[in-house]
Short mmCIF file of C-alpha atoms and ligand atoms in Angstrom, two decimals:
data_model
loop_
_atom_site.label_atom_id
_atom_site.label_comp_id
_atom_site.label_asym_id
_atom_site.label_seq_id
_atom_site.Cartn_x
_atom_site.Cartn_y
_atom_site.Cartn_z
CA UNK J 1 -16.90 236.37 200.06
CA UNK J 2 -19.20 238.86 199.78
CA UNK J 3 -20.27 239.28 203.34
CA UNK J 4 -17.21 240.03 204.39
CA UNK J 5 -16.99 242.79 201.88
CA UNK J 6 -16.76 246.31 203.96
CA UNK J 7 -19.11 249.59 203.22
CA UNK J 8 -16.31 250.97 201.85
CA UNK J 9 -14.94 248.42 199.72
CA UNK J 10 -18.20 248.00 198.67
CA UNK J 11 -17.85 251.46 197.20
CA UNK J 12 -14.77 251.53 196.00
CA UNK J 13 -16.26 248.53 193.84
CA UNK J 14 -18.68 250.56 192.31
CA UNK J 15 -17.04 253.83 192.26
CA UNK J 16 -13.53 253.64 191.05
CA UNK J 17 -11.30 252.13 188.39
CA UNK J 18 -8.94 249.75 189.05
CA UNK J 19 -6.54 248.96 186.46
CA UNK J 20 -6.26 245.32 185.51
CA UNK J 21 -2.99 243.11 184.27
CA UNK J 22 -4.93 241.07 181.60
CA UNK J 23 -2.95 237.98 182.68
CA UNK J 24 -4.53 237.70 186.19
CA UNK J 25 -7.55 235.80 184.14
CA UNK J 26 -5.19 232.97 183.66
CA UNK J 27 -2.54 231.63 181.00
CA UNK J 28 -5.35 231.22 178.22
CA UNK J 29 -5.19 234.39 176.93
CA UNK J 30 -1.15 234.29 176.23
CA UNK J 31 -2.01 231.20 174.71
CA UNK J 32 -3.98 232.85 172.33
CA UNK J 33 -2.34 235.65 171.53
CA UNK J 34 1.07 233.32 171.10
CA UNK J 35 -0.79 231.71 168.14
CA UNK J 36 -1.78 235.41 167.01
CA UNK J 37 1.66 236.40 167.20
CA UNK J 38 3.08 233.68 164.61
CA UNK J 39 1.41 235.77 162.16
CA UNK J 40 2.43 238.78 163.29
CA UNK J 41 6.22 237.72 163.71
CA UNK J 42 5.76 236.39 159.70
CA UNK J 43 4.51 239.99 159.36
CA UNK J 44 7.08 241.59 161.15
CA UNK J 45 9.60 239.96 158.75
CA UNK J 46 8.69 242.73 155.84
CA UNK J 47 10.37 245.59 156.95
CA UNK J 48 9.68 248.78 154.11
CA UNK J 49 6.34 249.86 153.65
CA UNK J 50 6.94 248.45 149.79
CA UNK J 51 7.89 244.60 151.10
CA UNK J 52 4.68 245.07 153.64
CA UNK J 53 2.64 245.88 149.98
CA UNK J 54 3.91 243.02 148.83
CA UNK J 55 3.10 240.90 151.42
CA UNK J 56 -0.07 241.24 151.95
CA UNK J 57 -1.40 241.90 148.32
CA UNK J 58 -1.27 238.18 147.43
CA UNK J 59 -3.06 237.40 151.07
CA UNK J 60 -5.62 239.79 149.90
CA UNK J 61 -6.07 237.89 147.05
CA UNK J 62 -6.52 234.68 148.96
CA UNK J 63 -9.04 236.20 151.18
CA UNK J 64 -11.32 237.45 147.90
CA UNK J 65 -10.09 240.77 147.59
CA UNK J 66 -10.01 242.01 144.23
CA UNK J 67 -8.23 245.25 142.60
CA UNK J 68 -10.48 248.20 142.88
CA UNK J 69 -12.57 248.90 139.70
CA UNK J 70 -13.58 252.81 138.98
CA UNK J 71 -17.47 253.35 138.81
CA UNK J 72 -18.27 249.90 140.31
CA UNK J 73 -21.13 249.64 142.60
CA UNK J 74 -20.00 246.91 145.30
CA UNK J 75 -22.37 244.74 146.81
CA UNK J 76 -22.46 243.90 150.61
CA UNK J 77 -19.51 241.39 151.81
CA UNK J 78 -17.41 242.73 148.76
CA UNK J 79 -13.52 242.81 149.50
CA UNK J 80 -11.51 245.02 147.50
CA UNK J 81 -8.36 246.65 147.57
CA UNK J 82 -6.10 249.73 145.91
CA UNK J 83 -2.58 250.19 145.74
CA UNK J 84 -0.86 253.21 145.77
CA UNK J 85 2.69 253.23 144.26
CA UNK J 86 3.44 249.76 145.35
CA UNK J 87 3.74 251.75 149.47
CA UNK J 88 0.26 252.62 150.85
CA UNK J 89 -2.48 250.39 150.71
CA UNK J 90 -6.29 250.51 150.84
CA UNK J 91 -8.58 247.35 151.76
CA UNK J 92 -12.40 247.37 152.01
CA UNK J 93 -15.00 245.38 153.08
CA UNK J 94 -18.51 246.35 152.00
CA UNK J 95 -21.06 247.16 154.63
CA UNK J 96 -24.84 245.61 154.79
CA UNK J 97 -25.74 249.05 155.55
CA UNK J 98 -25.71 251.83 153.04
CA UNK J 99 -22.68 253.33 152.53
CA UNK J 100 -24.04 256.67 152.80
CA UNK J 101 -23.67 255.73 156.56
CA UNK J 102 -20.26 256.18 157.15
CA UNK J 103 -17.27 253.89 157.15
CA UNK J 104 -15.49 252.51 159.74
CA UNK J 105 -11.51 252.57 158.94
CA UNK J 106 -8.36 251.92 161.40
CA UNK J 107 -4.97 253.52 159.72
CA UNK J 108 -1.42 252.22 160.03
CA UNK J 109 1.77 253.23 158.75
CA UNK J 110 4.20 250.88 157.72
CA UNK J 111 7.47 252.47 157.40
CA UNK J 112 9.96 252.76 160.48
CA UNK J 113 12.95 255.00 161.69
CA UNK J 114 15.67 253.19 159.32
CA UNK J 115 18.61 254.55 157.85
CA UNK J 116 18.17 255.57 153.85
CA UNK J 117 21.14 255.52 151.33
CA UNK J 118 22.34 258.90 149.93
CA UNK J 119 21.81 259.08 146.58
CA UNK J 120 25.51 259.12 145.93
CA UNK J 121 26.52 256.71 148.68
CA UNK J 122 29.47 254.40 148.10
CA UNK J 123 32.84 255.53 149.09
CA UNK J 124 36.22 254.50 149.85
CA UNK J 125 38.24 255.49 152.97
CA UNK J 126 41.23 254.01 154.62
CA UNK J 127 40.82 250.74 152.14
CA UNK J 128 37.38 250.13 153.30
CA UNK J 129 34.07 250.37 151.37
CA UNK J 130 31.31 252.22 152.34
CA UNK J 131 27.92 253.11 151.75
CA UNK J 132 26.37 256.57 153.43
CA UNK J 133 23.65 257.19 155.02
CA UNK J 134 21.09 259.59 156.03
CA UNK J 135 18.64 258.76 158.64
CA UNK J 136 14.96 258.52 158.52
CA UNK J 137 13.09 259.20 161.25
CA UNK J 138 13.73 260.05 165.23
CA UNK J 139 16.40 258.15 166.34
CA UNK J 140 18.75 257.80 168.56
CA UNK J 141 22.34 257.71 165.95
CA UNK J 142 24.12 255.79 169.14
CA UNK J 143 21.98 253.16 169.39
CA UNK J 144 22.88 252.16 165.37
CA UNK J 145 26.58 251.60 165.81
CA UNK J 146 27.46 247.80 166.12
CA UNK J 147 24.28 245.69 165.37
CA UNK J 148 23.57 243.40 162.47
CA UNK J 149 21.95 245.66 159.50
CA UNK J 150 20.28 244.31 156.62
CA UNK J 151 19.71 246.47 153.02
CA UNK J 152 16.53 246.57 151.58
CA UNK J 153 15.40 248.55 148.96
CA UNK J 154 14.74 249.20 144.82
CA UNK J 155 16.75 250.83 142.17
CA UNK J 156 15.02 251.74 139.34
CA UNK J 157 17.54 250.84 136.10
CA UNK J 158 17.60 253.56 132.92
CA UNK J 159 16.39 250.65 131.10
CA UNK J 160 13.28 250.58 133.03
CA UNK J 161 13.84 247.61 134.62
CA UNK J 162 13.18 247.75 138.56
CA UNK J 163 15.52 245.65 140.59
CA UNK J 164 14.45 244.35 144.59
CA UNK J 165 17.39 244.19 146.87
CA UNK J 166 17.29 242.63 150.07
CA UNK J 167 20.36 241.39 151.40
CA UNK J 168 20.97 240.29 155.37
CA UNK J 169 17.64 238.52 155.92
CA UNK J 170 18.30 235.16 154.53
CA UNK J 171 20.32 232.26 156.47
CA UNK J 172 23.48 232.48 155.03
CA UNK J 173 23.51 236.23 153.68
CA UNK J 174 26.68 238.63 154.42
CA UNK J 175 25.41 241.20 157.51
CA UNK J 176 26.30 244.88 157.54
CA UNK J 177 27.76 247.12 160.29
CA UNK J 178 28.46 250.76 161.29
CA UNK J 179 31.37 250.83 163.85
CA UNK J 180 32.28 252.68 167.09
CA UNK J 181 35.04 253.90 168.98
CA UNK J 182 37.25 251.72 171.77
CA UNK J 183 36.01 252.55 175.15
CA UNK J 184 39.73 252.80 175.91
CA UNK J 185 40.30 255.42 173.42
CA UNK J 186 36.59 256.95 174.00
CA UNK J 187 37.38 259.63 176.41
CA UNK J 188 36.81 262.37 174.23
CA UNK J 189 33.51 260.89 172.69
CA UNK J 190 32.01 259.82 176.30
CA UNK J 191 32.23 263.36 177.70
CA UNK J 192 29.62 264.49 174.71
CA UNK J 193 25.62 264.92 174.97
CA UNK J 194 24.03 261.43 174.03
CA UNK J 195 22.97 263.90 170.58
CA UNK J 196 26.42 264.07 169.88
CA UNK J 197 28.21 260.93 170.65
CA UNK J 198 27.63 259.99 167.31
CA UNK J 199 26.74 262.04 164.70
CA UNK J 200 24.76 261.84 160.91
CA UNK J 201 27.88 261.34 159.14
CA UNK J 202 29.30 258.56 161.38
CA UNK J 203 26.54 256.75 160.26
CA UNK J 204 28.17 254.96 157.28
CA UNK J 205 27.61 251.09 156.51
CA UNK J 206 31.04 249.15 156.59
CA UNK J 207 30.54 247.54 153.40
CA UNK J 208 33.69 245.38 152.49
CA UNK J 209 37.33 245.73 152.90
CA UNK J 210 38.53 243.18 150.12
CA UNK J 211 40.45 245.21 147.23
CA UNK J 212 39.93 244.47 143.55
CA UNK J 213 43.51 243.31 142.23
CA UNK J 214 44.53 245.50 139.82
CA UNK J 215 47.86 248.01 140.25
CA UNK J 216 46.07 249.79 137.57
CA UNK J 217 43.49 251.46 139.33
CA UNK J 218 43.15 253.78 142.15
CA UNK J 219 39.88 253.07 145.09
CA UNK J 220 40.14 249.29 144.73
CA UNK J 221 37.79 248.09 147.39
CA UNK J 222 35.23 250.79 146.26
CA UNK J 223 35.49 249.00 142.44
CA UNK J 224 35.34 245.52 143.89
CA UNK J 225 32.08 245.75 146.04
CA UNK J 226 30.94 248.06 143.14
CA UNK J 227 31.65 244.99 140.62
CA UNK J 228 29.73 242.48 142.81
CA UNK J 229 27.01 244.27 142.66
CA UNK J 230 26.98 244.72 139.33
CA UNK J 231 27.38 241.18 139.30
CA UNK J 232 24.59 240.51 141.33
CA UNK J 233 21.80 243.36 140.32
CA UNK J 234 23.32 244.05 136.56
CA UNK J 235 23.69 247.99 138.33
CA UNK J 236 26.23 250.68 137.86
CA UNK J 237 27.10 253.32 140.48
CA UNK J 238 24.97 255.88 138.88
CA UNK J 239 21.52 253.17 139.40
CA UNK J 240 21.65 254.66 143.04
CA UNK J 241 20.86 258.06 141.55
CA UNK J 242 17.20 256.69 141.04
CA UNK J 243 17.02 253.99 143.71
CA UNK J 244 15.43 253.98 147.03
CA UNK J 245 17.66 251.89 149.21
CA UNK J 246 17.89 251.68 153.63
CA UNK J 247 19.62 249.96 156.55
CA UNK J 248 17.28 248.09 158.87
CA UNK J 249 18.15 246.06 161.71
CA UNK J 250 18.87 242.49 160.56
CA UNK J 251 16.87 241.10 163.77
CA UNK J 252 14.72 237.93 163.81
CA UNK J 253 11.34 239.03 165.43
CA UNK J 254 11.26 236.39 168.26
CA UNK J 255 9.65 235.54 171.11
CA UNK J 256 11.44 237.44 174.62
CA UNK J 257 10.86 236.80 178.38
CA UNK J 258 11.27 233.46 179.80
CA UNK J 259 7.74 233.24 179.82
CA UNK J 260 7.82 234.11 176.18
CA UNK J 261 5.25 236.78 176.63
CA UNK J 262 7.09 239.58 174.60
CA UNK J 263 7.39 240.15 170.86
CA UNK J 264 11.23 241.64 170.51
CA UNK J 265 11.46 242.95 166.92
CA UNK J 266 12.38 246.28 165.03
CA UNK J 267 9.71 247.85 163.23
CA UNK J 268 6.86 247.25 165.91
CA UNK J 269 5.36 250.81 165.40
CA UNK J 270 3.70 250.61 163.42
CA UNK J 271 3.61 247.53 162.01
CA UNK J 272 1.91 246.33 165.06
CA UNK J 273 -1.13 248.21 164.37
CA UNK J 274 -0.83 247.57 160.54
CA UNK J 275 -0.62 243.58 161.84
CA UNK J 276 -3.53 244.01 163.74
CA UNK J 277 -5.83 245.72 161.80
CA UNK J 278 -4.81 243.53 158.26
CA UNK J 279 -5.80 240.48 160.40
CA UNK J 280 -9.01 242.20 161.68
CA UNK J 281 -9.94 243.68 158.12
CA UNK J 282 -9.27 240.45 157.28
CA UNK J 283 -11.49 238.78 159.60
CA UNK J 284 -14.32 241.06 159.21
CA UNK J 285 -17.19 239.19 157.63
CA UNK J 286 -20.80 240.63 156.69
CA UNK J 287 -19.83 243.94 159.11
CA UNK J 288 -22.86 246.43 159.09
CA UNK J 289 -20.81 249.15 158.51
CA UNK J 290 -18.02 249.51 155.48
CA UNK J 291 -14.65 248.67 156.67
CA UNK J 292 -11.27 250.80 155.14
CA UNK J 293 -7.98 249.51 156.49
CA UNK J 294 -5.27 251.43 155.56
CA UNK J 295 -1.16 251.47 155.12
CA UNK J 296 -0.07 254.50 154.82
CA UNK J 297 4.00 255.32 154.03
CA UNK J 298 6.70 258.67 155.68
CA UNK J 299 4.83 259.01 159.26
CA UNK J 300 7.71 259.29 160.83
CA UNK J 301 8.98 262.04 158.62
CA UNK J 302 5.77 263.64 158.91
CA UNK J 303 3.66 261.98 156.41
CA UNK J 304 4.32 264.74 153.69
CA UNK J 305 4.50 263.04 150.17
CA UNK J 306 1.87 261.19 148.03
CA UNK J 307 2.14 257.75 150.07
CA UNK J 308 1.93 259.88 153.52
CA UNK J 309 -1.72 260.89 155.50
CA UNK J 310 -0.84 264.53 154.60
CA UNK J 311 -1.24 263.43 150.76
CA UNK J 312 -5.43 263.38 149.22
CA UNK J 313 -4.69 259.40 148.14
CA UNK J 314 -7.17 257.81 150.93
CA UNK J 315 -9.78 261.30 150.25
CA UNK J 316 -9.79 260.87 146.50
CA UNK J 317 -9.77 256.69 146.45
CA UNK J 318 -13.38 257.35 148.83
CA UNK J 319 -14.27 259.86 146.17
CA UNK J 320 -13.94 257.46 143.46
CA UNK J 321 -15.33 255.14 145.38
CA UNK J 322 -18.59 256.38 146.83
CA UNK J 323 -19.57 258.25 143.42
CA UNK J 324 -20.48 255.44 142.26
CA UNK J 325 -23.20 255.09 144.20
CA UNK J 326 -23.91 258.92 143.52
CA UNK J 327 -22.29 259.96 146.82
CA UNK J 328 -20.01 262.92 147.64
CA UNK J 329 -17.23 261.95 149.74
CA UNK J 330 -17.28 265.25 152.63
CA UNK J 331 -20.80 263.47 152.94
CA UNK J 332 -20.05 259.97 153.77
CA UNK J 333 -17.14 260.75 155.50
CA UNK J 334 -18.59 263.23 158.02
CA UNK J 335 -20.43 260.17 159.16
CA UNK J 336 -17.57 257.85 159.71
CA UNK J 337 -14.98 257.24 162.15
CA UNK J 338 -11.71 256.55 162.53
CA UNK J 339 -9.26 254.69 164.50
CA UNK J 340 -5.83 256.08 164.12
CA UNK J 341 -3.36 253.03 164.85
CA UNK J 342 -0.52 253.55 166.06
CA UNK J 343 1.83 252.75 169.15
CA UNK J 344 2.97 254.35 172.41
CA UNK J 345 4.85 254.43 174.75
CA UNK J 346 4.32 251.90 177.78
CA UNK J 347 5.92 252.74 181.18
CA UNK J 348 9.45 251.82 181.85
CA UNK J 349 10.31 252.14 185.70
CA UNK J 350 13.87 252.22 184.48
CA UNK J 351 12.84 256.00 183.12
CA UNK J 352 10.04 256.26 185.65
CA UNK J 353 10.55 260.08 185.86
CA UNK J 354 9.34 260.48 182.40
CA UNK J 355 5.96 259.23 182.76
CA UNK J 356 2.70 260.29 184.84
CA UNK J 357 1.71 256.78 186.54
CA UNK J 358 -2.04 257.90 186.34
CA UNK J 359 -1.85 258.36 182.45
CA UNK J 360 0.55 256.70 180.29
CA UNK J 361 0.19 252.96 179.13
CA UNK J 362 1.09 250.14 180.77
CA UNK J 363 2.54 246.67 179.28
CA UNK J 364 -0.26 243.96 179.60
CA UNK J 365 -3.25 246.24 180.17
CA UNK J 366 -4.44 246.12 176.56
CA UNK J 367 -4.64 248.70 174.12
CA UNK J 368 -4.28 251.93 174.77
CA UNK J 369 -6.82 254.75 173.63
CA UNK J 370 -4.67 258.08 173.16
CA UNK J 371 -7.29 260.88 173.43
CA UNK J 372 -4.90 263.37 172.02
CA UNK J 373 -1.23 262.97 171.52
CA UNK J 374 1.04 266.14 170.54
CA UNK J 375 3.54 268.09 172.55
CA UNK J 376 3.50 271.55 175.29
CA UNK J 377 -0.19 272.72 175.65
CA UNK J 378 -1.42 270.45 173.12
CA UNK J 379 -0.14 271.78 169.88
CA UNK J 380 -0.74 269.50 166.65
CA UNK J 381 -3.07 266.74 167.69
CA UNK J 382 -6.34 265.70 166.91
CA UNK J 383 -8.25 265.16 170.74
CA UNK J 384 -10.53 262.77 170.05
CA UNK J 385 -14.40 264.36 171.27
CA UNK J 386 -16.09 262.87 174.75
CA UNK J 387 -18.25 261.79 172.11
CA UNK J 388 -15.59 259.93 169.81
CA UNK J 389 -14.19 258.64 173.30
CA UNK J 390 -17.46 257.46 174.65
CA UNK J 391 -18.94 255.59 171.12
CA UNK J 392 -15.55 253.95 171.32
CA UNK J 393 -15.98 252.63 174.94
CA UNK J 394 -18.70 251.59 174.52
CA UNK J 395 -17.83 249.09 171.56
CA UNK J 396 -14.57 247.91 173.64
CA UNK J 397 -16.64 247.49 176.74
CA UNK J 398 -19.69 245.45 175.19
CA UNK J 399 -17.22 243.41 173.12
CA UNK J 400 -15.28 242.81 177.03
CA UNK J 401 -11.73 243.78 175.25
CA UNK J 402 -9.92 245.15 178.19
CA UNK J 403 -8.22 248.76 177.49
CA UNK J 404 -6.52 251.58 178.72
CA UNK J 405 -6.04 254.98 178.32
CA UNK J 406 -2.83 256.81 178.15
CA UNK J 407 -0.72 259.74 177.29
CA UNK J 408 2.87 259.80 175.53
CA UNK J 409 4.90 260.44 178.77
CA UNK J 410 4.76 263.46 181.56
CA UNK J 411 3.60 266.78 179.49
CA UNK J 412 6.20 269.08 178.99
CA UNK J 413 8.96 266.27 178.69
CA UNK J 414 8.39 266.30 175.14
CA UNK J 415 5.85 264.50 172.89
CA UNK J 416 4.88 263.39 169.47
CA UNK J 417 1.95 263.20 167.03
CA UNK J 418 0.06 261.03 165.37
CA UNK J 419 -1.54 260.78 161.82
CA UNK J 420 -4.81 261.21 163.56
CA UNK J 421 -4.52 264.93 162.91
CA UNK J 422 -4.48 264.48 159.29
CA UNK J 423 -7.38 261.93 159.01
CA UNK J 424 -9.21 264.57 160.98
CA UNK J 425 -9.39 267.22 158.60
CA UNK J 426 -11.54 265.84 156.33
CA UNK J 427 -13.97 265.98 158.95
CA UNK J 428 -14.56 262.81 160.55
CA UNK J 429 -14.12 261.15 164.30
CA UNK J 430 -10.69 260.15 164.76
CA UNK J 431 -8.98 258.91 167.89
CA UNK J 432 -6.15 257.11 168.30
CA UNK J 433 -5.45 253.19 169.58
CA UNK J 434 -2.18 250.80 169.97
CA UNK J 435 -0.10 248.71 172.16
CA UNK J 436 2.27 250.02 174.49
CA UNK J 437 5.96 249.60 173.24
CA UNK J 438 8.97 249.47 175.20
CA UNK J 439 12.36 251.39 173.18
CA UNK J 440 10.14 252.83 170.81
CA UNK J 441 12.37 253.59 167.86
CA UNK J 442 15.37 251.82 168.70
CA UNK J 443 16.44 249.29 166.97
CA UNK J 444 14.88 246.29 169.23
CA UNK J 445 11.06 247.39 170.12
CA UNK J 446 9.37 245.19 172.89
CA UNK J 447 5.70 244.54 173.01
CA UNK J 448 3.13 242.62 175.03
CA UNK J 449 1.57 239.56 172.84
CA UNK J 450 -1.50 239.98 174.88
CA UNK J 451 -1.86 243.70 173.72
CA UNK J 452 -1.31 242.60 170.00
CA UNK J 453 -3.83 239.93 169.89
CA UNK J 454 -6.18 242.11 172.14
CA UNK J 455 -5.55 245.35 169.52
CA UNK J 456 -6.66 242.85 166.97
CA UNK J 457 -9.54 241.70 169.12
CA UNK J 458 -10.48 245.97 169.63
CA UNK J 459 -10.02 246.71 165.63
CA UNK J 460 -12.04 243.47 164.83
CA UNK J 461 -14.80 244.78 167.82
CA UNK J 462 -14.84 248.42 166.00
CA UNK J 463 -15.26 247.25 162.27
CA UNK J 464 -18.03 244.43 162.95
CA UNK J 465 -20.15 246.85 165.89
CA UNK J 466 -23.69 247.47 164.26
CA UNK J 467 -23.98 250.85 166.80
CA UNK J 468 -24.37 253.76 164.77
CA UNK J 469 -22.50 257.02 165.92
CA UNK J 470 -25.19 259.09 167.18
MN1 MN F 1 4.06 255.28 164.91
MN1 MN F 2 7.19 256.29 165.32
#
């Protein structure tokens, strides 16, 4: 009642922010973004950047998104796409406005912290097969031992031939394992740093025990696996010279919390954005501005390589692009802006004393809006301008998609970075946006589904806003 309302709480109305829980509106927004999440859980399902290609290519298709075509002027409402090496991915929709305006894109990557073959990675030890690994990606090695693993991957045969394994994802398919010590004989191994407890070359797949019976040859349950294999695939041991092959965990994205309002999968960052912005590129019909979603492969190893945002793929494919309307690329892209999508790293009162209440993200608040991200006195980020911040406020806040901002934890207690950095140096407004996860990077990531659907409802708000940056 507003009569009752105080002077001062009259003022503290106007004057100061009070963060929100997005549920307090009521249960129809989990609703909502339940239905949302169906999608993304299907989504969440492909877990390399190449089986998230191959996903969504023939949904691309089904929405009227056709290959890109050099030299081709596109008319407005045209949906296109362009795929790089079967691992990064490019989708457009044409603006009503001129593309010499400026584009409006939202980047994702698509790979995860995983654990990749070696190229020479079956052994025998002890009568057991195995396969090592190397890991890819910050993890924590500790949190890999003794959880279902699935193998995905390709190996690329001398013949030519290109086979697609993926093995541990299917009812009924053999799981995969890397083992740890007996508490009871663990003494030695509890008393080291959480680094060390286990190390890189513990990390090796359990693969079979089952020997091939023959008296006549030595490493018997390395030839038997190695025969069903070739049974399987038509492979020999050197096809994993020239094959790309990982570990993943083997987990069902499903629904967590009694109230079923958590997605529990691995591979949330950053397929979460990626999710999220597909749907909203998707979804984005007749926009004023030209829309560019991206996929983009190796963040997490620092996005070096010719799928990564360090490579010139997404700069050269706007190149081609725009010259066909007699447009330089610097030019069009100056005007543009970007949202960097990716994840970070909601507060966990279970580790409160790594996070500054007043800045970091929160689980139910919406997406967050990362001005800068980096580490110490903030080395390697973008920082998104008062001006990049304030056009993108102003979209969220007249489209009424609740937000937050945050940091990645307490400063000085570490960090991380962002592609964001890279998109900025060809000169154009980047700042970054995603849902707050909980155990980034391990194996199980936990999100809000009201943050998902509501990063969707943000990405959707961005790409379909007729403001012009000023
Ligand atoms: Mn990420
Ligand atoms: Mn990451």
């Amino acid at each position: 009642m507003a009569e009752d309302e105080s002077k001062g709480q009259k003022l503290a109305k106007e004057l100061l922010m009070k963060p929100k829980n997005v549920g307090e509106a009521g249960p129809e927004l989990l609703q909502k973004a339940s239905e949302f999440c169906e999608g993304y859980k299907a989504f969440l399902c492909n877990k390399t950047e190449r089986e998230v290609v191959d996903y969504s290519i023939p949904i691309l298709k089904e929405h009227g998104y056709t290959e890109f075509e050099m030299g081709r002027k596109y008319g407005p409402g045209e949906k296109l796409y362009y795929n790089n090496r079967g691992k990064a991915l490019i989708m457009m929709t044409v603006g009503k406005r001129s593309v010499a305006d400026g584009f409006r894109l939202a980047v994702a990557h698509t790979d995860s912290p995983r654990l990749d073959f070696k190229p020479n990675p079956l052994y025998e030890d002890t009568e057991m097969a195995y396969f090592k690994t190397h890991y890819y990606g910050g993890i924590k090695k500790y949190q890999w031992t003794t959880i279902p693993l699935s193998l995905h991957g390709v190996i690329k045969k001398v013949d030519g031939t290109t086979v697609k394994v993926n093995i541990g994802e299917e009812e009924g398919d053999p799981l995969f394992c890397i083992t740890d010590l007996l508490p009871h004989l663990a003494r030695n191994q509890m008393e080291k740093p959480a680094a060390k407890v286990i190390e890189g070359e513990q990390l090796n797949i359990l693969m079979g025990c089952w020997p091939f019976a023959d008296e006549k040859v030595s490493e018997k349950v390395k030839l038997n696996i190695m025969s069903m294999l070739n049974e399987k695939y038509g492979i020999v041991e050197s096809d994993f010279l020239s094959a790309e092959l990982c570990a993943v965990p083997a987990y069902k994205p499903q629904d967590y919390g009694l109230d079923r309002s958590m997605i529990g999968a691995y591979g949330q960052d950053d397929s979460v954005s990626a999710y999220a912005a597909f749907a909203a590129e998707l979804d984005a019909k007749d926009p004023d501005f030209t829309t560019i979603t991206v996929f983009t492969d190796k963040e997490e190893t620092g996005s070096d390589g010719n799928t990564g945002m360090q490579s010139l793929f997404l700069k050269d494919f706007i190149e081609d692009f725009v010259s066909a309307y007699g447009l330089s690329a610097r030019h069009v892209l100056m005007k543009s802006v970007c949202l960097s999508a990716d994840v970070n790293a909601a507060v966990d009162p279970a580790f409160g004393e790594a996070f500054e209440r007043n800045n970091c993200s929160y689980l139910n608040r919406g997406p967050v809006v990362s001005k800068y991200t980096g580490s110490g006195g903030k080395y390697s980020t973008n920082d998104a301008s008062a001006e990049t911040m304030g056009f993108i406020r102003t979209i969220l806040e007249k489209a009424e998609v609740p937000w937050q901002v945050g940091e990645l934890g307490r400063v000085d207690n570490g960090g991380g970075g962002t592609i964001a950095a890279y998109i900025s140096t060809h000169n154009l407004d980047t700042v970054d946006i995603g849902v707050p996860v909980l155990s980034m990077h391990a194996p199980l990531e936990i999100t809000s589904k009201a943050d998902v659907y509501l990063l969707y409802k943000a990405i959707l708000a961005f790409y379909m806003s007729p403001m012009a940056k000023e």
